[in-house]
PDB file of C-alpha atoms in Angstrom:
ATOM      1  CA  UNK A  26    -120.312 -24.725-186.305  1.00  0.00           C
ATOM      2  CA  UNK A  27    -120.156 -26.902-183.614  1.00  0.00           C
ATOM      3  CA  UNK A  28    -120.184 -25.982-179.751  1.00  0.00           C
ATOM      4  CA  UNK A  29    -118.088 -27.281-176.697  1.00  0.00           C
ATOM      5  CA  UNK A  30    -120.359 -28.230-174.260  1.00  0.00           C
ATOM      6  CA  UNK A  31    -119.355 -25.202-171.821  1.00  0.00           C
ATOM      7  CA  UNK A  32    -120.577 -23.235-174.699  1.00  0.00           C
ATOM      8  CA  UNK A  33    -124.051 -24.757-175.250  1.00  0.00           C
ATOM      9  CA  UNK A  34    -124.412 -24.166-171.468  1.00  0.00           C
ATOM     10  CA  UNK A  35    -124.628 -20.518-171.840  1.00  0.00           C
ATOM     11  CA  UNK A  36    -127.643 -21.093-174.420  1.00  0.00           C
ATOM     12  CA  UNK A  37    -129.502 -24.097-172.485  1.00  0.00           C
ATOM     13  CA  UNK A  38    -132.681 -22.826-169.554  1.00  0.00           C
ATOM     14  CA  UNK A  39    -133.626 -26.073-168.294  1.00  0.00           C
ATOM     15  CA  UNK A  40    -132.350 -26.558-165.103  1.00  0.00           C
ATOM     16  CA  UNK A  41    -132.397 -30.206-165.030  1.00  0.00           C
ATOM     17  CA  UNK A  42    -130.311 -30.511-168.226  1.00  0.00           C
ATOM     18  CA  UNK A  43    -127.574 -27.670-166.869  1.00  0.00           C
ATOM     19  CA  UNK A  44    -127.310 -29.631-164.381  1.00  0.00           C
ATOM     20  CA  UNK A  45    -126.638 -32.635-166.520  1.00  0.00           C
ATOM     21  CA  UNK A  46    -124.086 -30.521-168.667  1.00  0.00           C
ATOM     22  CA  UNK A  47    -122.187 -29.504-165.857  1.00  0.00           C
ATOM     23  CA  UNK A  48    -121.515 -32.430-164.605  1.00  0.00           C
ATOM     24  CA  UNK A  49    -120.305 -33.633-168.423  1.00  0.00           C
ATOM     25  CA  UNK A  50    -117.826 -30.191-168.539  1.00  0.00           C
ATOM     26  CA  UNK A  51    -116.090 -32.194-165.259  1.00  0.00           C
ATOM     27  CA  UNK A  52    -113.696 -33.820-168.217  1.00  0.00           C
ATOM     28  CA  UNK A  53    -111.244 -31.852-169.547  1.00  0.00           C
ATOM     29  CA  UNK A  54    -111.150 -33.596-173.299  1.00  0.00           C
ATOM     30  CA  UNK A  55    -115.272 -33.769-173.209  1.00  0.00           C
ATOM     31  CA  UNK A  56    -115.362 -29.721-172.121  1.00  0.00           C
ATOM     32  CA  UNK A  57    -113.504 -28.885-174.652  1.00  0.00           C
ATOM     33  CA  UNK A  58    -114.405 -31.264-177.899  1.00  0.00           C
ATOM     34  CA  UNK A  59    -116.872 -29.450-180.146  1.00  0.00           C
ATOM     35  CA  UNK A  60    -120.573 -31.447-180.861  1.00  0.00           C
ATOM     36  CA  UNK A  61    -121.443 -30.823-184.704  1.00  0.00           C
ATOM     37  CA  UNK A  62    -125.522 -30.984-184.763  1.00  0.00           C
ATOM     38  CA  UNK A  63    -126.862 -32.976-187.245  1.00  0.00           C
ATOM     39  CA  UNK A  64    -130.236 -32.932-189.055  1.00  0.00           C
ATOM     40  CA  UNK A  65    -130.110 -36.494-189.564  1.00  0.00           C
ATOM     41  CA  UNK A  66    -128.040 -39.284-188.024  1.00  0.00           C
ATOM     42  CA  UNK A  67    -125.258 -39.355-190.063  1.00  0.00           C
ATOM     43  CA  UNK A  68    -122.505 -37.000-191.192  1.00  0.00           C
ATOM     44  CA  UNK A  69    -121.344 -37.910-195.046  1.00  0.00           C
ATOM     45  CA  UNK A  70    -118.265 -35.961-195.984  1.00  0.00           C
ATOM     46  CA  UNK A  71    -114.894 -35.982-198.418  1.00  0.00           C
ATOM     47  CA  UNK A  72    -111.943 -37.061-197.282  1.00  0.00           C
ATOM     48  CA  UNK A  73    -108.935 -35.453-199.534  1.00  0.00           C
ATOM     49  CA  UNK A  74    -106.451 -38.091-201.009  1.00  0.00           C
ATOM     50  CA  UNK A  75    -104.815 -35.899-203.658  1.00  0.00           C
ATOM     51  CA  UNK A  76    -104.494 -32.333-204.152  1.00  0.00           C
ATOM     52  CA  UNK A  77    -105.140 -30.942-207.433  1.00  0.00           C
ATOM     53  CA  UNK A  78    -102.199 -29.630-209.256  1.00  0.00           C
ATOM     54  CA  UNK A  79    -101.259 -25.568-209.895  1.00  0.00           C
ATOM     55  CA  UNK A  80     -98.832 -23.884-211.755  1.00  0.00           C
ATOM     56  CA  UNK A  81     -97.686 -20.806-213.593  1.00  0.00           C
ATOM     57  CA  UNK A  82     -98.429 -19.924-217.382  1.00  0.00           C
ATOM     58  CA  UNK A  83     -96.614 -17.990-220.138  1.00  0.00           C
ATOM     59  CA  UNK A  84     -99.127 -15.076-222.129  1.00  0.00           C
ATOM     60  CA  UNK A  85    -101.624 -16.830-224.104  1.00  0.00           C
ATOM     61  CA  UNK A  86    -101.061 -20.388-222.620  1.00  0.00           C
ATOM     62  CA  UNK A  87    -103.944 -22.081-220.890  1.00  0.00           C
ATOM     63  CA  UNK A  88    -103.678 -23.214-217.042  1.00  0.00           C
ATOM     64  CA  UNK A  89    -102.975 -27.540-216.649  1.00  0.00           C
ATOM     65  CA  UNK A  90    -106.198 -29.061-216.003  1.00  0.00           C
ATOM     66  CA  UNK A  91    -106.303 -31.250-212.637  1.00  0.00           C
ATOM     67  CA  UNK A  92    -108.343 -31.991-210.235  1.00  0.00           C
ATOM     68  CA  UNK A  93    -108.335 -33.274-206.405  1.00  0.00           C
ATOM     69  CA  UNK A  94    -109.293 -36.592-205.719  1.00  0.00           C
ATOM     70  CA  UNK A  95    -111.295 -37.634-202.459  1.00  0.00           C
ATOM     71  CA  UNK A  96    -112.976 -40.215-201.223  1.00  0.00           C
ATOM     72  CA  UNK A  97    -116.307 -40.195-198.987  1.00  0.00           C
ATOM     73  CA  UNK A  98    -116.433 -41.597-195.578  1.00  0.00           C
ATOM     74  CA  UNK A  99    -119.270 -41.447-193.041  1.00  0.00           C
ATOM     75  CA  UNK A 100    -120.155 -41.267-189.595  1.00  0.00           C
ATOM     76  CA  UNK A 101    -123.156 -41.891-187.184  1.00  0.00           C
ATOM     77  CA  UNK A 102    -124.418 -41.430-184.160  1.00  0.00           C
ATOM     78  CA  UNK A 103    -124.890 -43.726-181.652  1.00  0.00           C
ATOM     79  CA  UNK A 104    -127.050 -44.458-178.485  1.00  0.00           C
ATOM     80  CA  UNK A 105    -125.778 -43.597-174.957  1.00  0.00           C
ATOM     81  CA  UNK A 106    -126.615 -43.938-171.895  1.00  0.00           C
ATOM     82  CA  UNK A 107    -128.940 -45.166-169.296  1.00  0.00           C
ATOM     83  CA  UNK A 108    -131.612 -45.537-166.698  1.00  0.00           C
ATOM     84  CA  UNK A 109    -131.529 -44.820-163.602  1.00  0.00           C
ATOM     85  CA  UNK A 110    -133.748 -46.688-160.903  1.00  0.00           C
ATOM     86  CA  UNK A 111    -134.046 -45.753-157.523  1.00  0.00           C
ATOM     87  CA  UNK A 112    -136.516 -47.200-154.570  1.00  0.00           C
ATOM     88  CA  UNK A 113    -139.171 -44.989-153.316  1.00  0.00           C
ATOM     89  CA  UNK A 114    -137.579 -46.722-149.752  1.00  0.00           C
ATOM     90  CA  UNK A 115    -134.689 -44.341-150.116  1.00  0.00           C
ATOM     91  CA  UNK A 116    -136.213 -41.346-151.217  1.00  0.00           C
ATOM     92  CA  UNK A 117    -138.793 -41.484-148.260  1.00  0.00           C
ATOM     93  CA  UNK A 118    -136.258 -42.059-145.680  1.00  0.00           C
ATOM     94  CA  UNK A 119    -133.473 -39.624-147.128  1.00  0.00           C
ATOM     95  CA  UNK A 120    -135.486 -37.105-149.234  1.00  0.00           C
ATOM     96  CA  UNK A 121    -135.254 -36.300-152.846  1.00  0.00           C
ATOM     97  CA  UNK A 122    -131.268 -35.247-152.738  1.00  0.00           C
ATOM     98  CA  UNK A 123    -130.849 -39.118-152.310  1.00  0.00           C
ATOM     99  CA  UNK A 124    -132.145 -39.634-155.993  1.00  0.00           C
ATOM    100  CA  UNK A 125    -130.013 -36.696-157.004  1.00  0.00           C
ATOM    101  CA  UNK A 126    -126.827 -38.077-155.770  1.00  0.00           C
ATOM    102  CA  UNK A 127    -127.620 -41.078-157.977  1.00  0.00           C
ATOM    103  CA  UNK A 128    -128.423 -39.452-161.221  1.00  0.00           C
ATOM    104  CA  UNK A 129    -125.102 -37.365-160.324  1.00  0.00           C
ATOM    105  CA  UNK A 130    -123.378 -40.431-159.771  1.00  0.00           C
ATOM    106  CA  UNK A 131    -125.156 -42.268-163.214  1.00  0.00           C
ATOM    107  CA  UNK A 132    -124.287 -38.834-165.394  1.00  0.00           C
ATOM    108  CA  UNK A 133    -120.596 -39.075-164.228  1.00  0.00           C
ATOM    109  CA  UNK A 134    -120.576 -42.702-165.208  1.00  0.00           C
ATOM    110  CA  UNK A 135    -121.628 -41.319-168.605  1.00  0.00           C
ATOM    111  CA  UNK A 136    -118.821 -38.996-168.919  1.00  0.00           C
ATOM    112  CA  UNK A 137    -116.102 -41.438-168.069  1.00  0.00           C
ATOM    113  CA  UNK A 138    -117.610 -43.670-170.286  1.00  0.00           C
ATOM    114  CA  UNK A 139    -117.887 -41.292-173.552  1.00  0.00           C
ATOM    115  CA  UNK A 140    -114.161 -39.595-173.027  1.00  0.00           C
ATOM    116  CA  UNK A 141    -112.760 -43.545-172.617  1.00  0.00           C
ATOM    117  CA  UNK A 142    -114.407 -44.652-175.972  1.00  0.00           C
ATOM    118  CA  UNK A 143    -113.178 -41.572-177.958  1.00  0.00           C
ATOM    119  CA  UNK A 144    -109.640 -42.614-177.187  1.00  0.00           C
ATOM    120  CA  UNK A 145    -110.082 -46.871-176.842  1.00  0.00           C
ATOM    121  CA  UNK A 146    -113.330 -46.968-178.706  1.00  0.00           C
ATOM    122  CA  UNK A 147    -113.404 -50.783-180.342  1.00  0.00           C
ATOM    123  CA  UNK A 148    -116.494 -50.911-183.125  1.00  0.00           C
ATOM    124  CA  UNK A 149    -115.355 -54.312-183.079  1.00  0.00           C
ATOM    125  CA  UNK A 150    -115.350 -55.313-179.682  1.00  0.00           C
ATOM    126  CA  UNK A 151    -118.897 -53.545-179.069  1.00  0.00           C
ATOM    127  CA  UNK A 152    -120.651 -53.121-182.732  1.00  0.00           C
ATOM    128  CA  UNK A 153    -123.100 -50.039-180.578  1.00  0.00           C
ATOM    129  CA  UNK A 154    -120.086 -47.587-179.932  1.00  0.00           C
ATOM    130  CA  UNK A 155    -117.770 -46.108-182.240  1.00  0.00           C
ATOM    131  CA  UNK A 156    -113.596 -46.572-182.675  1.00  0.00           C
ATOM    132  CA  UNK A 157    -111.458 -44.233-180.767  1.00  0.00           C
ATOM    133  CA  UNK A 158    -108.257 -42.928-181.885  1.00  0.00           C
ATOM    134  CA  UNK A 159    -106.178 -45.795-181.117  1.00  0.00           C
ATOM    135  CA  UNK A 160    -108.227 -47.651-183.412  1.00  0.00           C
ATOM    136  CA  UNK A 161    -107.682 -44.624-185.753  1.00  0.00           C
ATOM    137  CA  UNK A 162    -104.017 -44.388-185.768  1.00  0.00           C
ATOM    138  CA  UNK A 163    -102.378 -47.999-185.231  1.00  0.00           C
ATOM    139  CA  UNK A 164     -98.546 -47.433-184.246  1.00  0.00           C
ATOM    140  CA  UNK A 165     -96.194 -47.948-187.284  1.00  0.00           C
ATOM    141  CA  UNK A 166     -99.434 -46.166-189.228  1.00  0.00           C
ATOM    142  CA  UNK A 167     -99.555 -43.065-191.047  1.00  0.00           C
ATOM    143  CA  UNK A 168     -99.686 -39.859-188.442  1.00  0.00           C
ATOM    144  CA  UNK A 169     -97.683 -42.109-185.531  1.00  0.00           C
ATOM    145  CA  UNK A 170     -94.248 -41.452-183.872  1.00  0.00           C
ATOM    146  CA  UNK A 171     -92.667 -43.600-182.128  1.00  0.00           C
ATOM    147  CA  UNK A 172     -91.173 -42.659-178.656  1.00  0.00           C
ATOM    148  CA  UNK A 173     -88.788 -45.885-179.522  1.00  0.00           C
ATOM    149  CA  UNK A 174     -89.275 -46.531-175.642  1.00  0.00           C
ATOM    150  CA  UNK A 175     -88.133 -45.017-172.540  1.00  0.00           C
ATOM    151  CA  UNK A 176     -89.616 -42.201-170.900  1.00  0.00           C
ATOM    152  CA  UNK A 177     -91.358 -39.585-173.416  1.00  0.00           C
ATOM    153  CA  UNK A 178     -88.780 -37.857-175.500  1.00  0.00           C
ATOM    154  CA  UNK A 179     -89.519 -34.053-176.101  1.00  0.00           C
ATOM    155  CA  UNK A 180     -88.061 -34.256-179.817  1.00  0.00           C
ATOM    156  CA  UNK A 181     -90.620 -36.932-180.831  1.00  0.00           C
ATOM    157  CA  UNK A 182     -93.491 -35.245-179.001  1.00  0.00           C
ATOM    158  CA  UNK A 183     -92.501 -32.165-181.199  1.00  0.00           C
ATOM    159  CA  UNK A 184     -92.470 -33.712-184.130  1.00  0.00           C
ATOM    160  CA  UNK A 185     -96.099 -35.322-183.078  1.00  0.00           C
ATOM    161  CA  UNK A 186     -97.470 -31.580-182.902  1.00  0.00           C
ATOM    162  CA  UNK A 187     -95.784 -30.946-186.147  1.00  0.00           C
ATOM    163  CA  UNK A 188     -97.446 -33.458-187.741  1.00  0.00           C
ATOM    164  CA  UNK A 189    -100.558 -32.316-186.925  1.00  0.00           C
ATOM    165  CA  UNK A 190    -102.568 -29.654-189.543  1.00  0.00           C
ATOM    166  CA  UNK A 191    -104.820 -27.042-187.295  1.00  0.00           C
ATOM    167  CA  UNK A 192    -105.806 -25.063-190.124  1.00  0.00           C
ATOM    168  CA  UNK A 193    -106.388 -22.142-187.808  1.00  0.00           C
ATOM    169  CA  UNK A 194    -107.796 -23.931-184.927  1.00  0.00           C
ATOM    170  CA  UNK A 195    -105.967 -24.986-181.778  1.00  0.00           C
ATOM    171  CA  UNK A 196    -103.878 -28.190-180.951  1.00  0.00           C
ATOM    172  CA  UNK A 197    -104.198 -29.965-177.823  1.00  0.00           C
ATOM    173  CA  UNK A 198    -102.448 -32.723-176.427  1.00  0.00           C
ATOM    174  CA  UNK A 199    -104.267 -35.697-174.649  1.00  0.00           C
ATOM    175  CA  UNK A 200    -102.394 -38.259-172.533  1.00  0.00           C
ATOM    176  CA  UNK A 201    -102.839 -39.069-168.498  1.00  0.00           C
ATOM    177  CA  UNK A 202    -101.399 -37.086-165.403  1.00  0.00           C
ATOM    178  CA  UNK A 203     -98.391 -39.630-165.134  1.00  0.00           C
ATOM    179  CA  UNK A 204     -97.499 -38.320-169.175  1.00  0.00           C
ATOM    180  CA  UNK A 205     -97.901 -34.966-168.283  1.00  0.00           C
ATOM    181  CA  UNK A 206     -95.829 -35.064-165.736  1.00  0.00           C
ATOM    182  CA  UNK A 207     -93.253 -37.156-167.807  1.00  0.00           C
ATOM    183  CA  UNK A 208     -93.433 -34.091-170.367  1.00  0.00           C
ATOM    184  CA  UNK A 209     -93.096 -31.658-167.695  1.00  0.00           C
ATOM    185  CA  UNK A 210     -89.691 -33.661-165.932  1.00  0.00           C
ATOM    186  CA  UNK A 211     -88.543 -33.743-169.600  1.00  0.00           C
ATOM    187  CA  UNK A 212     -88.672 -29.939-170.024  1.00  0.00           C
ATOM    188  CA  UNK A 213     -87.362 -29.189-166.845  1.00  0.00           C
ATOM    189  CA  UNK A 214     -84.439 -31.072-167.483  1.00  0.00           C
ATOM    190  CA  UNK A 215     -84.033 -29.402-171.051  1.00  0.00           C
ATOM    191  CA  UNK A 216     -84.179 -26.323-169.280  1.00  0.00           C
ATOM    192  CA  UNK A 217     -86.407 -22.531-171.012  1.00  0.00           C
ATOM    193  CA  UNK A 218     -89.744 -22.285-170.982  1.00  0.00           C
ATOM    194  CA  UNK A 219     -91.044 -25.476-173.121  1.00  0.00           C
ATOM    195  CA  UNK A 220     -93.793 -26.579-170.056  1.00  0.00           C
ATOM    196  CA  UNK A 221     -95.882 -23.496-168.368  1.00  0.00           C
ATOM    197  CA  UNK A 222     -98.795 -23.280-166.340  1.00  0.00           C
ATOM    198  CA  UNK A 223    -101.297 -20.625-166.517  1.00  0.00           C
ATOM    199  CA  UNK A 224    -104.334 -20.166-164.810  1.00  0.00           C
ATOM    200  CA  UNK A 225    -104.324 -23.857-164.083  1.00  0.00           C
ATOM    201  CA  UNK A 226    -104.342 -24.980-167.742  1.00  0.00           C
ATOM    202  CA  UNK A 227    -100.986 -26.899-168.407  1.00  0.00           C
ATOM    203  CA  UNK A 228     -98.725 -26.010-171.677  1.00  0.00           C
ATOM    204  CA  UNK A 229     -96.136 -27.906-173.670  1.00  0.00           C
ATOM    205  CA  UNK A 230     -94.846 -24.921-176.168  1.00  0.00           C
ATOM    206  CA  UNK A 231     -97.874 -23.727-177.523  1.00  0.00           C
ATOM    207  CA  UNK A 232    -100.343 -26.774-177.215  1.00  0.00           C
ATOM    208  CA  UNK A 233    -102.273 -27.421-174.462  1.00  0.00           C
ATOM    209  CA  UNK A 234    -102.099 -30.327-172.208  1.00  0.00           C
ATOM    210  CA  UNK A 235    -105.290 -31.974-170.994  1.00  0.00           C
ATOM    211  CA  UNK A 236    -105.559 -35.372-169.108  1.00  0.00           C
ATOM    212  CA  UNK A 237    -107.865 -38.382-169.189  1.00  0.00           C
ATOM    213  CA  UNK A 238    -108.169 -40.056-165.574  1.00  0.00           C
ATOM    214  CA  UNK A 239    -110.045 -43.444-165.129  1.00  0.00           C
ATOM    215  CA  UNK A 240    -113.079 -45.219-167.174  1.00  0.00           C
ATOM    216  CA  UNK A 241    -116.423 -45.975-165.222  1.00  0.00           C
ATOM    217  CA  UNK A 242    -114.936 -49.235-163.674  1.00  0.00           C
ATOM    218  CA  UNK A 243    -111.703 -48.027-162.585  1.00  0.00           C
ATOM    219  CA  UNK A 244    -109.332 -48.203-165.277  1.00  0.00           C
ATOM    220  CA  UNK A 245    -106.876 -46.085-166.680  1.00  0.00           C
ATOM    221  CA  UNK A 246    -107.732 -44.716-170.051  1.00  0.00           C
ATOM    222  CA  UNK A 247    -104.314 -44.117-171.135  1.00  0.00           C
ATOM    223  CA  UNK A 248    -102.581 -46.181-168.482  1.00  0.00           C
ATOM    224  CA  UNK A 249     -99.586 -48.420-169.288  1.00  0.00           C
ATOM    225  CA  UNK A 250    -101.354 -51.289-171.030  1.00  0.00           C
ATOM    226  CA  UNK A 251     -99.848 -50.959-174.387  1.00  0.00           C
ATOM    227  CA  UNK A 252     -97.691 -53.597-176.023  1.00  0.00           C
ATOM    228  CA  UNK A 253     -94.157 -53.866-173.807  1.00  0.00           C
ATOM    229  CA  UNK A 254     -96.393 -51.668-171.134  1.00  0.00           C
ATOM    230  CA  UNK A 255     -96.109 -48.680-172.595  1.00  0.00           C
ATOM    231  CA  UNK A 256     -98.768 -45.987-173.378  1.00  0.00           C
ATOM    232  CA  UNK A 257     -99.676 -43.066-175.967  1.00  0.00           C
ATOM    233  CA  UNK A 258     -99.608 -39.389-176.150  1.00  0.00           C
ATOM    234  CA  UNK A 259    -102.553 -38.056-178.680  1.00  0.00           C
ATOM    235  CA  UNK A 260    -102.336 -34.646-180.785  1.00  0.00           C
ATOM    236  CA  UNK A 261    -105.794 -33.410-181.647  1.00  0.00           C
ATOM    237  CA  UNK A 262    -107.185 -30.093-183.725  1.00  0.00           C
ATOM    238  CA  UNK A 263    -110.875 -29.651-182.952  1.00  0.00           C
ATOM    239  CA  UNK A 264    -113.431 -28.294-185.180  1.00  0.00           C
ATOM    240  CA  UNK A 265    -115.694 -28.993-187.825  1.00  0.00           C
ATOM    241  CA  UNK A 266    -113.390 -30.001-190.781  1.00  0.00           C
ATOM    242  CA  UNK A 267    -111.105 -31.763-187.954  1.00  0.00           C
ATOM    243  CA  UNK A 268    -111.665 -33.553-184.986  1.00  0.00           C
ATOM    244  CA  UNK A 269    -115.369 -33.233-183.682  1.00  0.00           C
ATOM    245  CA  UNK A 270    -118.444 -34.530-181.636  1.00  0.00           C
ATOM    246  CA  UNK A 271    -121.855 -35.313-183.834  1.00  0.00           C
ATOM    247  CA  UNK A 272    -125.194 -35.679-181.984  1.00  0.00           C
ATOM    248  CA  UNK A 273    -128.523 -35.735-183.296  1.00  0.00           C
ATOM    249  CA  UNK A 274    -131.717 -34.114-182.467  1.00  0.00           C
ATOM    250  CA  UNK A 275    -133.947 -34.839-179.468  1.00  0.00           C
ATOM    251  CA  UNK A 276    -137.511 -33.115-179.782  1.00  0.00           C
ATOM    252  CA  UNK A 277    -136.663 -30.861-181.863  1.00  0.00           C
ATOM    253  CA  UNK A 278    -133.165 -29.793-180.068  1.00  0.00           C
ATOM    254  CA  UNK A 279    -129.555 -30.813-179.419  1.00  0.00           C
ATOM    255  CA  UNK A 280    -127.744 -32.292-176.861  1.00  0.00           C
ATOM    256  CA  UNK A 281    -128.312 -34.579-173.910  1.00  0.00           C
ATOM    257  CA  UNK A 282    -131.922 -35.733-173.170  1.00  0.00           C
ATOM    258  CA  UNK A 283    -132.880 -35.814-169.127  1.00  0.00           C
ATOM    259  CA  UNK A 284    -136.566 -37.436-168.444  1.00  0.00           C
ATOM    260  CA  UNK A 285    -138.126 -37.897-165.315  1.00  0.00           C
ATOM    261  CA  UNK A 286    -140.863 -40.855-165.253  1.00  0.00           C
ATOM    262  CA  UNK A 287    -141.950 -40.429-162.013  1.00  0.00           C
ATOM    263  CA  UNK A 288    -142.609 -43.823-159.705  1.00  0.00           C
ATOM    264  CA  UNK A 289    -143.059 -46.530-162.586  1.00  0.00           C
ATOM    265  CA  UNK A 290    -146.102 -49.013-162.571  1.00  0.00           C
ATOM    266  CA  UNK A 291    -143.993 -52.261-162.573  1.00  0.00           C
ATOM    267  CA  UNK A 292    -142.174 -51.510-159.472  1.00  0.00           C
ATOM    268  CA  UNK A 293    -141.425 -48.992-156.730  1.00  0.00           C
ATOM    269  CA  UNK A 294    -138.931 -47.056-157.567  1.00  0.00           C
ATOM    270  CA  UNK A 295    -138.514 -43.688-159.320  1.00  0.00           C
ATOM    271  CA  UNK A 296    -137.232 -43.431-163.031  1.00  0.00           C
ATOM    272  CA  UNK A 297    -134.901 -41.325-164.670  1.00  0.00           C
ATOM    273  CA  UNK A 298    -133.148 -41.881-168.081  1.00  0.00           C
ATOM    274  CA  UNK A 299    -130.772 -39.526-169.741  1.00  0.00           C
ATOM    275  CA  UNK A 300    -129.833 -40.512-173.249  1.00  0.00           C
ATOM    276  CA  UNK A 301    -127.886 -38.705-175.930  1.00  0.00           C
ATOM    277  CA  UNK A 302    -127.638 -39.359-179.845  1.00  0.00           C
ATOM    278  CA  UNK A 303    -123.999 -38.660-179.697  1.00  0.00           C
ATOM    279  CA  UNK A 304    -120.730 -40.108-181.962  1.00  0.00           C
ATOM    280  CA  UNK A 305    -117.256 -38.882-182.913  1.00  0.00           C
ATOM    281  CA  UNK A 306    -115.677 -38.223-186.487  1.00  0.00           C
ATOM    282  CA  UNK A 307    -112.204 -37.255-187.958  1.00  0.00           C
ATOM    283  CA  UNK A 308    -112.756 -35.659-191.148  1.00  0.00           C
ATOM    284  CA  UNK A 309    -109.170 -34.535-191.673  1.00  0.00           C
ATOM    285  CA  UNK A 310    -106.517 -37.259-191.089  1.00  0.00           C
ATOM    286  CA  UNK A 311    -104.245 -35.035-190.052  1.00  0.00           C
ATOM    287  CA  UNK A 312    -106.358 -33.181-187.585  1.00  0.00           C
ATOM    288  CA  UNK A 313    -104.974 -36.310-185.105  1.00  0.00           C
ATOM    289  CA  UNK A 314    -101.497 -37.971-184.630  1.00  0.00           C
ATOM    290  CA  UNK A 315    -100.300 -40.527-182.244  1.00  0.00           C
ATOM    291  CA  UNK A 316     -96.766 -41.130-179.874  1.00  0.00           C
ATOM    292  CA  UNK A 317     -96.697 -44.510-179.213  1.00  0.00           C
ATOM    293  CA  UNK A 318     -94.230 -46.531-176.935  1.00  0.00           C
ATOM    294  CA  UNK A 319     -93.704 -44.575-174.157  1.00  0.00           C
ATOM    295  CA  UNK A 320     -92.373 -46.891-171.487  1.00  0.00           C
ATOM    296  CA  UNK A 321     -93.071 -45.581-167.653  1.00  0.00           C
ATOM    297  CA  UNK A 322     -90.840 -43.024-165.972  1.00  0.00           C
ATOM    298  CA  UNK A 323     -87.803 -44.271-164.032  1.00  0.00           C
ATOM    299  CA  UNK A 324     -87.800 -43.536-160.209  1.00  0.00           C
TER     300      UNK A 324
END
């Protein structure tokens, strides 16, 4: 079973790689996704297409033979992140918490990075990364809603939650803090209790709002650069037969890799690279669902 990485935390005792994972848990959809470990670096699995048939019999009739059909998909892992340089200059005139600034700065980068490809991931556009969800679940496609413009429309975002199967586990939403606070204007104005807030976590009903801020160079991840500027709302179910996280093994063990190289011999400056065998897989279709074509609030 697959672990958020607030839960591998509590089982990791190197300091330099808690220190790397908290930093990660700073996003709200990258805290909470699940990472399935894998032995190799892929994950093969079935994909149903057709349930097999049931019925009822009469005494001393036999059962209708069926069976389900499925077809197999795969996923890898990929290759993130990066090295980190920094001049023995700076760390002799400002100390050693100079070079940890920068790997602080270089792991956040990472983060912003990784929760902007799971939602605009283009396999395409970069053959090394993977393709998010709105690569997943083109608008007019199976599992989309249209919001048929305007400001988000709490009937449609309903039946977007509806139309995604949990199977036990929990539904979030994903969108950005403009959206959210689109849905919570909405429910205000409907009036009960459709938007709460406890303990700082936001709520639409019963599914759980998180936001996506800004990519590594400043964009918005979910920002209004849809067709007709608009944007999307996602609907997620995490786990292992849903919505997950795959990374492979590094020496023997899971999760992200934090080296220290010392000063290198080609130049002076002092090395660090964190790396991570990490990719993203949707093994139920509808473990995700998309509203698309929600046009900007009006003011």
């Amino acid at each position: 079973m697959g672990l958020s990485l607030i839960e591998a935390a509590k089982h990791e005792t190197r300091v330099e790689r808690l220190a790397v994972i908290k930093t990660f848990t700073e996003g709200q959809l990258i805290s909470r996704l699940p990472f399935r470990n894998l032995l190799g670096g892929a994950l093969k699995f079935a994909v149903e297409k057709k349930m097999p048939r049931v019925g009822f019999r009469a005494v001393n009739e036999g059962y209708r033979r069926d069976y389900g059909a499925v077809e197999n998909d795969t996923e890898f892992v990929h290759l993130f992140g990066g090295d980190l340089d920094v001049d023995r200059s700076i760390v002799d005139l400002n100390g050693p918490e100079a070079r940890a600034s920068q790997t602080e700065q270089k792991v956040r980068s990472m983060r912003l990075t990784l929760e902007a490809a799971v939602i605009n991931g283009d396999a395409a556009f970069d053959p090394r990364a993977f393709n998010g969800l709105s690569k997943r679940l083109t608008p007019g496609g199976p599992q989309t809603v249209d919001n048929t413009s305007g400001s988000v429309k709490l009937t449609r975002l309903e039946a977007l939650v509806d139309s995604v199967n949990a199977y036990g586990s929990e539904k979030v939403l994903l969108t950005s803090k403009a959206g959210r606070r689109q849905i919570s204007s909405a429910c205000r104005a409907a009036g009960g209790d459709l938007y709460q807030v406890m303990d700082g976590r936001h709520w639409f009903e019963d599914t759980e709002i998180l936001c996506l801020e800004e990519d590594a160079n400043g964009n918005d991840v979910l920002g209004f650069g849809e067709a007709g500027g608009t944007t999307s709302i996602y609907c997620c179910a995490f786990g292992d037969e849903q919505m997950t996280g795959l990374q492979g093994p590094f020496e023997g063990r899971y999760g992200i890799s934090v080296r220290d190289f010392g000063e290198v011999q080609d130049a002076p400056v002092f090395r660090t690279r964190v790396d991570w065998y990490v990719g993203f897989a949707v093994c139920d279709q509808k473990a995700i669902g998309r509203l698309f074509n929600i046009g900007p609030a009006l003011t």
